[in-house]
Short mmCIF file of C-alpha atoms in Angstrom, two decimals:
data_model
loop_
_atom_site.label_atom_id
_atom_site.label_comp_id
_atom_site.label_asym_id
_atom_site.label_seq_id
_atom_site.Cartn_x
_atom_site.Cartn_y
_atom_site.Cartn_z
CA UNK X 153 1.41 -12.75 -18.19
CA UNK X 154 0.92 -14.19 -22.03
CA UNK X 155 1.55 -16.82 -23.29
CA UNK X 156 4.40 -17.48 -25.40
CA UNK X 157 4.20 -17.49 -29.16
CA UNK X 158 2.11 -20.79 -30.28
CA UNK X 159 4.92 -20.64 -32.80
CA UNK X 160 7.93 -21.65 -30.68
CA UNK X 161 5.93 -24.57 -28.93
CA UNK X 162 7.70 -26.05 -26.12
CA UNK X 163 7.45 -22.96 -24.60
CA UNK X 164 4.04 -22.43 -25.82
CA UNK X 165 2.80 -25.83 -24.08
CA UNK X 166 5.12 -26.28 -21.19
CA UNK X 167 3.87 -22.34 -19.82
CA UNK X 168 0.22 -23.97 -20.74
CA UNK X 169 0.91 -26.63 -18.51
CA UNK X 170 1.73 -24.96 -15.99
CA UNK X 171 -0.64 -22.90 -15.67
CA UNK X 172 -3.32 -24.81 -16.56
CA UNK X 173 -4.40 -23.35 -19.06
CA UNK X 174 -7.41 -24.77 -21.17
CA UNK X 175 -7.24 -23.45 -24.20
CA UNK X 176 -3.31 -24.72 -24.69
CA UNK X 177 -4.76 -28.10 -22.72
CA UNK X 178 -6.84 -28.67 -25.74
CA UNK X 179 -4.36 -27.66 -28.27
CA UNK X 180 -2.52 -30.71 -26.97
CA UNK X 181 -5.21 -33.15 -26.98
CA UNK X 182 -5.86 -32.64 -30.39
CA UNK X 183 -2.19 -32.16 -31.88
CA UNK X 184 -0.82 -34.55 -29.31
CA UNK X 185 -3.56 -37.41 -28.89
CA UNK X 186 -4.39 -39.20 -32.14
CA UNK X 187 -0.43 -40.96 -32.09
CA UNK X 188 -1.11 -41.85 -28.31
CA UNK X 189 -4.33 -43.51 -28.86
CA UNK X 190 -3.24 -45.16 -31.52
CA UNK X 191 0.08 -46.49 -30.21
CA UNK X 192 -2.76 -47.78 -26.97
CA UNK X 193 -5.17 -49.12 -29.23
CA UNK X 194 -2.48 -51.24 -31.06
CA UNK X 195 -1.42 -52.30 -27.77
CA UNK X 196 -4.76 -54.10 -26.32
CA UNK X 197 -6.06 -50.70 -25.25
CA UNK X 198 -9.52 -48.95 -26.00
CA UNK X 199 -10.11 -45.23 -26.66
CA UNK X 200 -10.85 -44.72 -23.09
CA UNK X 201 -7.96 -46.27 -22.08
CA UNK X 202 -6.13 -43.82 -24.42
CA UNK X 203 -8.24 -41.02 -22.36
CA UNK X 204 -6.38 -41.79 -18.96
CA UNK X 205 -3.46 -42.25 -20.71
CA UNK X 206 -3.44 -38.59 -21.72
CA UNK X 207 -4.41 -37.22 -18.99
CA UNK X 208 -1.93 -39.03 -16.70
CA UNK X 209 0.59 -37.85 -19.14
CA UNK X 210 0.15 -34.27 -18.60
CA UNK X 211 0.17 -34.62 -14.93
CA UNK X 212 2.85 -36.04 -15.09
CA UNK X 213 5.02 -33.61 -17.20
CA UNK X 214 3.17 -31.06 -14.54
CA UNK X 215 5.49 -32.80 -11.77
CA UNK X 216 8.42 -33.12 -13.61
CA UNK X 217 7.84 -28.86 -14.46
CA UNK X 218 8.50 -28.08 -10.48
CA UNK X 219 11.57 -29.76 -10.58
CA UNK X 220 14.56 -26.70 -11.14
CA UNK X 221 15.91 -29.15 -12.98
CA UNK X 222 13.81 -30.06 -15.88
CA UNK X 223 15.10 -29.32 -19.24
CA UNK X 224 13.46 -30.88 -22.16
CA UNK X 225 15.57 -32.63 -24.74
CA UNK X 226 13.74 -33.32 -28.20
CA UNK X 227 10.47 -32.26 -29.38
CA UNK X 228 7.54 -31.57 -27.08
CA UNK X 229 5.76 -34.24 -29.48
CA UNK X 230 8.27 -36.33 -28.95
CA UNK X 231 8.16 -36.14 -25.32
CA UNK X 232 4.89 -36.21 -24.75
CA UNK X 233 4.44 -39.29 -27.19
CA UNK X 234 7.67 -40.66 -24.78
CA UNK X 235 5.81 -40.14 -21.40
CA UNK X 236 2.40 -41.64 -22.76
CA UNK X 237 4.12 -44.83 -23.92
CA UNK X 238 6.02 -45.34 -20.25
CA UNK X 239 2.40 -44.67 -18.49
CA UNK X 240 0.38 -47.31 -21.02
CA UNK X 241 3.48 -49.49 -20.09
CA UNK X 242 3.13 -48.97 -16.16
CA UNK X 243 -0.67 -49.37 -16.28
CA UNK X 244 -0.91 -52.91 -18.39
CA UNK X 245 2.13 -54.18 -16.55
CA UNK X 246 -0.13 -53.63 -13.65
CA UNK X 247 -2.94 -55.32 -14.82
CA UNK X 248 -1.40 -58.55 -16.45
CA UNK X 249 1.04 -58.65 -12.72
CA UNK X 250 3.72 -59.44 -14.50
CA UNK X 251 6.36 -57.11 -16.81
CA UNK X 252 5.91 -56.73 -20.43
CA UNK X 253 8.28 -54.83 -21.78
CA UNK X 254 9.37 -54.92 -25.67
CA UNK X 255 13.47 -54.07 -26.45
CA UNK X 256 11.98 -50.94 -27.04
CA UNK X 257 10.00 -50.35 -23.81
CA UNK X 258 13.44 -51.72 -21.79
CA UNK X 259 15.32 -49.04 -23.34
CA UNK X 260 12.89 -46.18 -22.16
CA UNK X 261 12.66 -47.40 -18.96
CA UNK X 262 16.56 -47.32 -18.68
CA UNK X 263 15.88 -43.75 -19.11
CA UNK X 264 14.39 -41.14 -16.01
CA UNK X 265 11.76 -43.76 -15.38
CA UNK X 266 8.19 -41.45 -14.33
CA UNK X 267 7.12 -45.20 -13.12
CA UNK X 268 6.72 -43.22 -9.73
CA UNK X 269 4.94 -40.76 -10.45
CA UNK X 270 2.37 -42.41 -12.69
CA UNK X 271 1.32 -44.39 -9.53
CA UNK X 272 1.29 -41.10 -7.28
CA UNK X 273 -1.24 -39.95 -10.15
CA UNK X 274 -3.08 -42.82 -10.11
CA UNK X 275 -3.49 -42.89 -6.61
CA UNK X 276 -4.19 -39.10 -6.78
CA UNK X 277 -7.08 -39.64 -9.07
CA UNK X 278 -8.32 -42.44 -6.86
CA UNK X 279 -8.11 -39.88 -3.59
CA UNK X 280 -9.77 -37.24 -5.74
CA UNK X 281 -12.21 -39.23 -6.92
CA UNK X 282 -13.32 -40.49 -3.33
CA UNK X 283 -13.20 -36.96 -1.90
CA UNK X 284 -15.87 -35.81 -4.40
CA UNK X 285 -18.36 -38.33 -2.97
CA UNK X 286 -18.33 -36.86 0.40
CA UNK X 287 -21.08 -33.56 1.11
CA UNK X 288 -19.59 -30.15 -0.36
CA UNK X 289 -18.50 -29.35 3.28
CA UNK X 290 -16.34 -32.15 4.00
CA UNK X 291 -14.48 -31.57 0.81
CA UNK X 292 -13.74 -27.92 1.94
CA UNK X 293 -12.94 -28.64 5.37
CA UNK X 294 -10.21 -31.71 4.16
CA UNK X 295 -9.20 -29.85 1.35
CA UNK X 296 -7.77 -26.72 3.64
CA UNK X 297 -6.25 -30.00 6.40
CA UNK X 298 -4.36 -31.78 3.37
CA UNK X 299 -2.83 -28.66 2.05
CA UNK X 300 -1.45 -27.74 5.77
CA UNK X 301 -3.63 -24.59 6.97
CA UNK X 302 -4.15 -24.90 10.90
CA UNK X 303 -7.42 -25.58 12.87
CA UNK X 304 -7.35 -21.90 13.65
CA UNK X 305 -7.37 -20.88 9.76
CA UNK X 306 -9.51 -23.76 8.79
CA UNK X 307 -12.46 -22.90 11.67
CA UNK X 308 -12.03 -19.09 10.64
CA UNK X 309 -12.31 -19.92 6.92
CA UNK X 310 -15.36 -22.43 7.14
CA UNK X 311 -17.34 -19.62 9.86
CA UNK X 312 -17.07 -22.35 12.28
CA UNK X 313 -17.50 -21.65 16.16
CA UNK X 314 -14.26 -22.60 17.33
CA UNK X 315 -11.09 -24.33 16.32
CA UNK X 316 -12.62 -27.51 18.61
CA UNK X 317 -15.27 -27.72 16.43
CA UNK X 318 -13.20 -27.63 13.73
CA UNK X 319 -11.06 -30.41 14.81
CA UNK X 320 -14.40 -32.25 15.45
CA UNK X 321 -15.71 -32.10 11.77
CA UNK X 322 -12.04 -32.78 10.18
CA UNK X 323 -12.13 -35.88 12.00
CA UNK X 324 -15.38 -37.10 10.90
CA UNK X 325 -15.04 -35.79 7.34
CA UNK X 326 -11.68 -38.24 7.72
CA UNK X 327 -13.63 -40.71 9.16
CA UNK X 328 -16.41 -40.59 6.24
CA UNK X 329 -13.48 -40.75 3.44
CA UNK X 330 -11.89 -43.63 5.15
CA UNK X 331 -14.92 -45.43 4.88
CA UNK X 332 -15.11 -44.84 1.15
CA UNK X 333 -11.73 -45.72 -0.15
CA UNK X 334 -11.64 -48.91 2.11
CA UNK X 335 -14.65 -50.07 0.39
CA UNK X 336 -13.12 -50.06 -2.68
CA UNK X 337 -11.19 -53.28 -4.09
CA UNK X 338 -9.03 -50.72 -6.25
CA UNK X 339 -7.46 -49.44 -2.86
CA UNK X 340 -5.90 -52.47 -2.37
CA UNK X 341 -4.10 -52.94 -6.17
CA UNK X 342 -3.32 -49.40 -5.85
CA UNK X 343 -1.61 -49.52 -2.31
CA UNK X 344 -0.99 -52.68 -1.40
CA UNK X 345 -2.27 -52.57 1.73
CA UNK X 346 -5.32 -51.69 3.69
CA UNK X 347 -4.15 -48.83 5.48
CA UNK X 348 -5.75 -45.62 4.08
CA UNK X 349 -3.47 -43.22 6.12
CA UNK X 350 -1.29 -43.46 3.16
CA UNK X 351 -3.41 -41.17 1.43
CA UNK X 352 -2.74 -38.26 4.42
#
């Protein structure tokens, strides 16, 4: 199915989003990041900080698309500039471990506060990022577990033996990516506690 007409852009990026579509992805970097990095670099942040920023952003506006209820209400600049702003917010409130938040920032956040789901992104990224470390066939064996397919489907779809065996190499794929995240001091910060079940 096209894409709308670049010409009537909300629709043009939110169907982009959505479908993940690069070529509107980079659109939106380039129309959309230069007002984002600079409000983050005039707030103690560097261009790479600006980079996460970004990308959080869209993923965020990516959850807030499956919600039936969505409907945006100014420009998609606007928003986007909106979102960015409430995720460099979450991230150096984090850091410093205490609020900071301007008249300006208070007012947003008085608003449909994404505070939530820019820590389910970060702690996305953080999963995601693990995961990649393990061998190429735990990442295909977890990767079928976390989205719900059965032992059965999961043994069938890696050519394994038999749904035992499958069970077997889930759990030690598990057992490898536990090791990982609990060796890293950002599990901690990002969980608050040292149980890495709460990443499924």
């Amino acid at each position: 199915m096209p894409l709308p007409d670049p010409t009537d852009s909300e629709a043009y990026y939110l169907k982009g989003i959505r479908e993940r579509n690069p070529k509107v992805l980079r659109q939106m970097y380039q129309a959309f990041f230069p007002a984002l990095r600079k409000h983050v670099r005039a707030n103690g942040g560097s261009k790479e900080d600006a980079e996460d920023v970004f990308q959080d952003t869209i993923v965020v506006i990516f959850r807030k698309l499956e919600s039936p209820e969505f409907s945006l209400r100014s420009s998609f600049g606007t928003y986007v500039f909106a979102i960015g702003k409430r995720v460099w917010l979450h991230k150096i409130s984090r850091r410093s471990k205490r609020p900071q938040t301007s008249l300006e920032d208070a007012a947003i956040l008085q608003s449909e506060s994404p505070d939530l789901q820019v820590e389910r992104t970060e702690k996305y990224r953080f999963f995601r990022e693990k995961l990649k470390q393990l061998g190429e066939g735990c990442q295909h064996v977890l990767k079928l577990f976390f989205a719900g397919e059965s032992m059965a489907d999961i043994a069938k779809k890696m050519g394994f033996a038999s749904e035992g065996y499958a069970k077997k190499r889930k759990f030690h794929c598990k057992q490898q990516l536990t090791k990982l995240v609990k060796a890293d001091p950002r599990f901690r910060e990002l969980t608050g506690t040292t149980n890495p079940s709460a990443y499924g």
